[in-house]
Tab-separated table of N, CA and C in Angstrom:
chain	number	residue	atom	x	y	z
A	1360	LYS	N	-28.910	56.312	22.405
A	1360	LYS	CA	-28.116	56.952	21.365
A	1360	LYS	C	-28.995	57.282	20.166
A	1361	ILE	N	-28.677	58.372	19.526
A	1361	ILE	CA	-29.448	58.789	18.354
A	1361	ILE	C	-29.266	57.801	17.205
A	1362	ASP	N	-28.070	57.187	17.083
A	1362	ASP	CA	-27.844	56.211	16.012
A	1362	ASP	C	-28.841	55.064	16.094
A	1363	GLY	N	-29.097	54.587	17.306
A	1363	GLY	CA	-30.034	53.488	17.507
A	1363	GLY	C	-31.450	53.862	17.140
A	1364	LYS	N	-31.866	55.079	17.489
A	1364	LYS	CA	-33.216	55.536	17.157
A	1364	LYS	C	-33.385	55.692	15.653
A	1365	ILE	N	-32.367	56.234	15.003
A	1365	ILE	CA	-32.423	56.392	13.544
A	1365	ILE	C	-32.439	55.027	12.880
A	1366	ALA	N	-31.575	54.134	13.327
A	1366	ALA	CA	-31.519	52.784	12.749
A	1366	ALA	C	-32.872	52.090	12.871
A	1367	SER	N	-33.494	52.211	14.021
A	1367	SER	CA	-34.803	51.593	14.234
A	1367	SER	C	-35.838	52.168	13.266
A	1368	ALA	N	-35.827	53.474	13.076
A	1368	ALA	CA	-36.774	54.115	12.165
A	1368	ALA	C	-36.548	53.706	10.716
A	1369	LEU	N	-35.295	53.383	10.372
A	1369	LEU	CA	-34.957	53.008	8.996
A	1369	LEU	C	-34.974	51.502	8.772
A	1370	GLY	N	-35.239	50.747	9.826
A	1370	GLY	CA	-35.302	49.291	9.697
A	1370	GLY	C	-33.949	48.643	9.500
A	1371	THR	N	-32.933	49.148	10.182
A	1371	THR	CA	-31.589	48.604	10.045
A	1371	THR	C	-30.903	48.618	11.411
A	1372	THR	N	-29.601	48.379	11.439
A	1372	THR	CA	-28.849	48.362	12.692
A	1372	THR	C	-27.983	49.613	12.801
A	1373	GLU	N	-27.515	49.901	14.019
A	1373	GLU	CA	-26.672	51.079	14.246
A	1373	GLU	C	-25.439	51.085	13.361
A	1374	LYS	N	-24.835	49.925	13.141
A	1374	LYS	CA	-23.596	49.876	12.354
A	1374	LYS	C	-23.822	50.213	10.885
A	1375	ASP	N	-25.090	50.169	10.431
A	1375	ASP	CA	-25.408	50.485	9.041
A	1375	ASP	C	-25.925	51.909	8.853
A	1376	VAL	N	-25.783	52.768	9.883
A	1376	VAL	CA	-26.241	54.147	9.807
A	1376	VAL	C	-25.053	55.088	9.919
A	1377	ARG	N	-25.022	56.082	9.024
A	1377	ARG	CA	-23.967	57.096	9.083
A	1377	ARG	C	-24.617	58.471	9.022
A	1378	ILE	N	-24.335	59.300	10.009
A	1378	ILE	CA	-24.817	60.690	10.024
A	1378	ILE	C	-23.729	61.537	9.379
A	1379	SER	N	-24.068	62.184	8.257
A	1379	SER	CA	-23.053	62.941	7.526
A	1379	SER	C	-23.149	64.445	7.733
A	1380	ASP	N	-24.280	64.927	8.262
A	1380	ASP	CA	-24.405	66.361	8.475
A	1380	ASP	C	-25.516	66.627	9.480
A	1381	VAL	N	-25.390	67.715	10.218
A	1381	VAL	CA	-26.391	68.150	11.195
A	1381	VAL	C	-26.571	69.654	11.029
A	1382	LYS	N	-27.812	70.086	10.952
A	1382	LYS	CA	-28.118	71.522	10.853
A	1382	LYS	C	-29.259	71.845	11.808
A	1383	VAL	N	-29.275	73.082	12.291
A	1383	VAL	CA	-30.337	73.567	13.165
A	1383	VAL	C	-30.983	74.775	12.505
A	1384	ASN	N	-32.308	74.764	12.442
A	1384	ASN	CA	-33.037	75.920	11.943
A	1384	ASN	C	-33.076	76.934	13.082
A	1385	PRO	N	-32.426	78.088	12.930
A	1385	PRO	CA	-32.367	79.046	14.034
A	1385	PRO	C	-33.732	79.625	14.409
A	1386	ALA	N	-34.653	79.682	13.474
A	1386	ALA	CA	-35.975	80.240	13.766
A	1386	ALA	C	-36.840	79.269	14.573
A	1387	SER	N	-36.818	77.987	14.195
A	1387	SER	CA	-37.693	77.015	14.858
A	1387	SER	C	-36.982	76.185	15.919
A	1388	GLY	N	-35.645	76.112	15.828
A	1388	GLY	CA	-34.897	75.262	16.745
A	1388	GLY	C	-34.900	73.799	16.329
A	1389	ASN	N	-35.554	73.471	15.198
A	1389	ASN	CA	-35.582	72.092	14.723
A	1389	ASN	C	-34.195	71.665	14.273
A	1390	ILE	N	-33.861	70.415	14.558
A	1390	ILE	CA	-32.573	69.838	14.187
A	1390	ILE	C	-32.793	68.880	13.024
A	1391	TYR	N	-31.937	68.984	12.009
A	1391	TYR	CA	-32.049	68.146	10.821
A	1391	TYR	C	-30.745	67.385	10.615
A	1392	LEU	N	-30.864	66.109	10.269
A	1392	LEU	CA	-29.706	65.244	10.057
A	1392	LEU	C	-29.700	64.744	8.625
A	1393	ALA	N	-28.529	64.659	8.014
A	1393	ALA	CA	-28.360	63.958	6.742
A	1393	ALA	C	-27.816	62.581	7.101
A	1394	VAL	N	-28.560	61.545	6.746
A	1394	VAL	CA	-28.253	60.185	7.175
A	1394	VAL	C	-28.154	59.271	5.966
A	1395	THR	N	-27.175	58.377	5.985
A	1395	THR	CA	-27.063	57.330	4.981
A	1395	THR	C	-27.288	56.000	5.664
A	1396	ARG	N	-28.191	55.203	5.085
A	1396	ARG	CA	-28.379	53.840	5.565
A	1396	ARG	C	-27.466	52.949	4.747
A	1397	GLY	N	-26.683	52.129	5.426
A	1397	GLY	CA	-25.685	51.289	4.769
A	1397	GLY	C	-26.271	50.211	3.894
A	1398	THR	N	-25.392	49.419	3.362
A	1398	THR	CA	-25.786	48.392	2.404
A	1398	THR	C	-25.723	47.006	3.034
A	1399	GLY	N	-26.440	46.815	4.125
A	1399	GLY	CA	-26.529	45.496	4.735
A	1399	GLY	C	-27.215	44.536	3.783
A	1400	ALA	N	-27.278	43.291	4.165
A	1400	ALA	CA	-27.864	42.259	3.307
A	1400	ALA	C	-29.264	42.653	2.847
A	1401	GLY	N	-29.446	42.763	1.543
A	1401	GLY	CA	-30.751	43.058	0.967
A	1401	GLY	C	-31.223	44.490	1.118
A	1402	GLN	N	-30.359	45.396	1.548
A	1402	GLN	CA	-30.756	46.789	1.737
A	1402	GLN	C	-29.983	47.691	0.787
A	1403	PRO	N	-30.683	48.404	-0.101
A	1403	PRO	CA	-29.972	49.351	-0.952
A	1403	PRO	C	-29.470	50.527	-0.123
A	1404	GLU	N	-28.366	51.111	-0.545
A	1404	GLU	CA	-27.856	52.298	0.156
A	1404	GLU	C	-28.773	53.465	-0.150
A	1405	LEU	N	-29.296	54.094	0.903
A	1405	LEU	CA	-30.196	55.230	0.773
A	1405	LEU	C	-29.664	56.398	1.583
A	1406	MET	N	-29.812	57.601	1.045
A	1406	MET	CA	-29.493	58.809	1.800
A	1406	MET	C	-30.812	59.478	2.147
A	1407	PHE	N	-30.907	60.002	3.371
A	1407	PHE	CA	-32.134	60.608	3.871
A	1407	PHE	C	-31.872	62.028	4.318
A	1408	TRP	N	-32.827	62.892	4.036
A	1408	TRP	CA	-32.812	64.257	4.564
A	1408	TRP	C	-34.213	64.593	5.017
A	1409	ARG	N	-34.327	65.358	6.084
A	1409	ARG	CA	-35.606	65.946	6.477
A	1409	ARG	C	-35.439	67.443	6.285
A	1410	VAL	N	-36.350	68.014	5.531
A	1410	VAL	CA	-36.234	69.405	5.125
A	1410	VAL	C	-37.503	70.160	5.520
A	1411	GLU	N	-37.324	71.336	6.075
A	1411	GLU	CA	-38.462	72.204	6.376
A	1411	GLU	C	-38.618	73.157	5.201
A	1412	ALA	N	-39.786	73.124	4.555
A	1412	ALA	CA	-40.007	73.941	3.366
A	1412	ALA	C	-41.470	74.337	3.278
A	1413	ALA	N	-41.720	75.423	2.557
A	1413	ALA	CA	-43.084	75.887	2.306
A	1413	ALA	C	-43.342	75.846	0.807
A	1414	PRO	N	-44.605	75.597	0.413
A	1414	PRO	CA	-44.914	75.548	-1.013
A	1414	PRO	C	-44.881	76.914	-1.690
A	1415	GLY	N	-44.831	77.971	-0.927
A	1415	GLY	CA	-44.772	79.312	-1.500
A	1415	GLY	C	-44.448	80.330	-0.423
A	1416	GLN	N	-44.038	81.504	-0.847
A	1416	GLN	CA	-43.668	82.561	0.095
A	1416	GLN	C	-44.865	82.935	0.963
A	1417	GLY	N	-44.630	83.022	2.267
A	1417	GLY	CA	-45.674	83.389	3.197
A	1417	GLY	C	-46.590	82.249	3.602
A	1418	MET	N	-46.362	81.058	3.065
A	1418	MET	CA	-47.186	79.899	3.405
A	1418	MET	C	-46.535	79.120	4.540
A	1419	THR	N	-47.319	78.372	5.268
A	1419	THR	CA	-46.836	77.605	6.410
A	1419	THR	C	-45.914	76.484	5.946
A	1420	PRO	N	-44.697	76.404	6.531
A	1420	PRO	CA	-43.789	75.340	6.125
A	1420	PRO	C	-44.207	73.991	6.706
A	1421	GLY	N	-43.807	72.951	6.028
A	1421	GLY	CA	-43.992	71.584	6.497
A	1421	GLY	C	-42.640	70.898	6.516
A	1422	VAL	N	-42.583	69.721	7.106
A	1422	VAL	CA	-41.344	68.954	7.141
A	1422	VAL	C	-41.482	67.809	6.136
A	1423	TYR	N	-40.536	67.740	5.213
A	1423	TYR	CA	-40.544	66.741	4.152
A	1423	TYR	C	-39.353	65.809	4.320
A	1424	GLU	N	-39.543	64.565	3.951
A	1424	GLU	CA	-38.438	63.605	3.964
A	1424	GLU	C	-38.022	63.362	2.523
A	1425	LEU	N	-36.745	63.603	2.239
A	1425	LEU	CA	-36.174	63.325	0.924
A	1425	LEU	C	-35.332	62.066	1.030
A	1426	ARG	N	-35.425	61.197	0.026
A	1426	ARG	CA	-34.594	59.988	-0.017
A	1426	ARG	C	-33.973	59.862	-1.398
A	1427	GLN	N	-32.727	59.423	-1.412
A	1427	GLN	CA	-32.073	59.132	-2.681
A	1427	GLN	C	-31.530	57.727	-2.627
A	1428	ASP	N	-31.919	56.899	-3.606
A	1428	ASP	CA	-31.346	55.572	-3.777
A	1428	ASP	C	-30.010	55.771	-4.478
A	1429	VAL	N	-28.920	55.484	-3.786
A	1429	VAL	CA	-27.589	55.774	-4.303
A	1429	VAL	C	-27.314	55.001	-5.593
A	1430	ALA	N	-27.750	53.747	-5.672
A	1430	ALA	CA	-27.470	52.913	-6.847
A	1430	ALA	C	-28.174	53.411	-8.104
A	1431	THR	N	-29.439	53.831	-7.975
A	1431	THR	CA	-30.205	54.233	-9.153
A	1431	THR	C	-30.264	55.743	-9.350
A	1432	GLY	N	-29.964	56.499	-8.285
A	1432	GLY	CA	-30.066	57.946	-8.359
A	1432	GLY	C	-31.498	58.456	-8.215
A	1433	ALA	N	-32.458	57.545	-7.994
A	1433	ALA	CA	-33.867	57.925	-7.881
A	1433	ALA	C	-34.122	58.674	-6.574
A	1434	TRP	N	-34.964	59.710	-6.660
A	1434	TRP	CA	-35.336	60.523	-5.500
A	1434	TRP	C	-36.804	60.305	-5.186
A	1435	THR	N	-37.135	60.321	-3.900
A	1435	THR	CA	-38.531	60.336	-3.471
A	1435	THR	C	-38.677	61.425	-2.425
A	1436	ILE	N	-39.877	61.976	-2.311
A	1436	ILE	CA	-40.166	62.993	-1.314
A	1436	ILE	C	-41.527	62.685	-0.719
A	1437	ARG	N	-41.661	62.908	0.579
A	1437	ARG	CA	-42.967	62.746	1.213
A	1437	ARG	C	-43.082	63.748	2.356
A	1438	LEU	N	-44.315	64.158	2.593
A	1438	LEU	CA	-44.609	65.065	3.692
A	1438	LEU	C	-44.701	64.255	4.960
A	1439	ASN	N	-44.023	64.696	6.019
A	1439	ASN	CA	-44.089	63.987	7.306
A	1439	ASN	C	-45.199	64.516	8.147
Protein backbone atom coordinates (compact mmCIF):
# COMPACT_ATOMS: atom_id res chain seq x y z
CA LYS A 1 0.00 0.00 0.00
CA ILE A 2 1.14 3.52 -0.72
CA ASP A 3 0.22 4.60 2.84
CA GLY A 4 2.80 2.18 4.24
CA LYS A 5 5.54 3.39 1.89
CA ILE A 6 4.82 7.03 2.72
CA ALA A 7 4.69 6.29 6.45
CA SER A 8 8.04 4.52 6.26
CA ALA A 9 9.61 7.46 4.42
CA LEU A 10 8.25 9.89 7.03
CA GLY A 11 9.27 7.76 10.01
CA THR A 12 5.75 7.10 11.25
CA THR A 13 2.94 4.52 10.98
CA GLU A 14 0.18 4.14 8.37
CA LYS A 15 -2.47 5.33 10.83
CA ASP A 16 -0.61 8.65 11.22
CA VAL A 17 -0.55 9.43 7.47
CA ARG A 18 -3.31 11.23 5.58
CA ILE A 19 -3.23 11.82 1.82
CA SER A 20 -5.24 14.97 1.15
CA ASP A 21 -4.64 15.50 -2.57
CA VAL A 22 -3.22 13.77 -5.65
CA LYS A 23 -2.16 15.46 -8.88
CA VAL A 24 -0.54 14.21 -12.08
CA ASN A 25 1.73 16.32 -14.26
CA PRO A 26 0.33 15.65 -17.75
CA ALA A 27 3.64 16.44 -19.45
CA SER A 28 5.88 14.19 -17.34
CA GLY A 29 3.37 11.70 -15.95
CA ASN A 30 4.78 12.30 -12.45
CA ILE A 31 2.31 11.82 -9.61
CA TYR A 32 2.34 14.22 -6.65
CA LEU A 33 0.66 13.71 -3.27
CA ALA A 34 -0.19 16.21 -0.53
CA VAL A 35 0.41 14.30 2.69
CA THR A 36 -0.06 15.14 6.36
CA ARG A 37 1.87 13.23 8.99
CA GLY A 38 -0.22 12.89 12.14
CA THR A 39 0.60 13.90 15.65
CA GLY A 40 1.74 10.61 17.16
CA ALA A 41 3.77 10.65 20.36
CA GLY A 42 6.59 13.17 19.98
CA GLN A 43 5.82 13.96 16.33
CA PRO A 44 4.72 17.44 15.26
CA GLU A 45 2.01 17.56 12.62
CA LEU A 46 3.69 18.22 9.27
CA MET A 47 2.23 18.69 5.80
CA PHE A 48 4.34 17.57 2.83
CA TRP A 49 4.25 18.41 -0.85
CA ARG A 50 6.53 17.39 -3.69
CA VAL A 51 6.56 20.03 -6.38
CA GLU A 52 8.11 20.05 -9.83
CA ALA A 53 9.48 23.53 -10.51
CA ALA A 54 12.18 25.34 -12.46
CA PRO A 55 14.25 28.28 -11.22
CA GLY A 56 13.41 30.23 -14.37
CA GLN A 57 11.59 30.05 -17.68
CA GLY A 58 13.20 27.58 -20.06
CA MET A 59 15.34 26.02 -17.33
CA THR A 60 15.26 22.34 -16.39
CA PRO A 61 12.73 21.64 -13.63
CA GLY A 62 13.64 19.80 -10.45
CA VAL A 63 11.52 18.10 -7.81
CA TYR A 64 11.36 19.94 -4.49
CA GLU A 65 9.92 18.81 -1.17
CA LEU A 66 7.95 21.44 0.74
CA ARG A 67 7.11 20.93 4.42
CA GLN A 68 4.98 22.98 6.76
CA ASP A 69 5.03 22.54 10.53
CA VAL A 70 1.35 23.03 11.32
CA ALA A 71 1.95 24.21 14.92
CA THR A 72 4.52 26.91 14.09
CA GLY A 73 3.61 27.67 10.48
CA ALA A 74 7.31 27.30 9.53
CA TRP A 75 8.09 26.18 5.96
CA THR A 76 11.12 24.31 4.68
CA ILE A 77 12.07 23.43 1.11
CA ARG A 78 14.69 21.08 -0.24
CA LEU A 79 15.69 19.77 -3.63
CA ASN A 80 15.16 16.01 -3.99
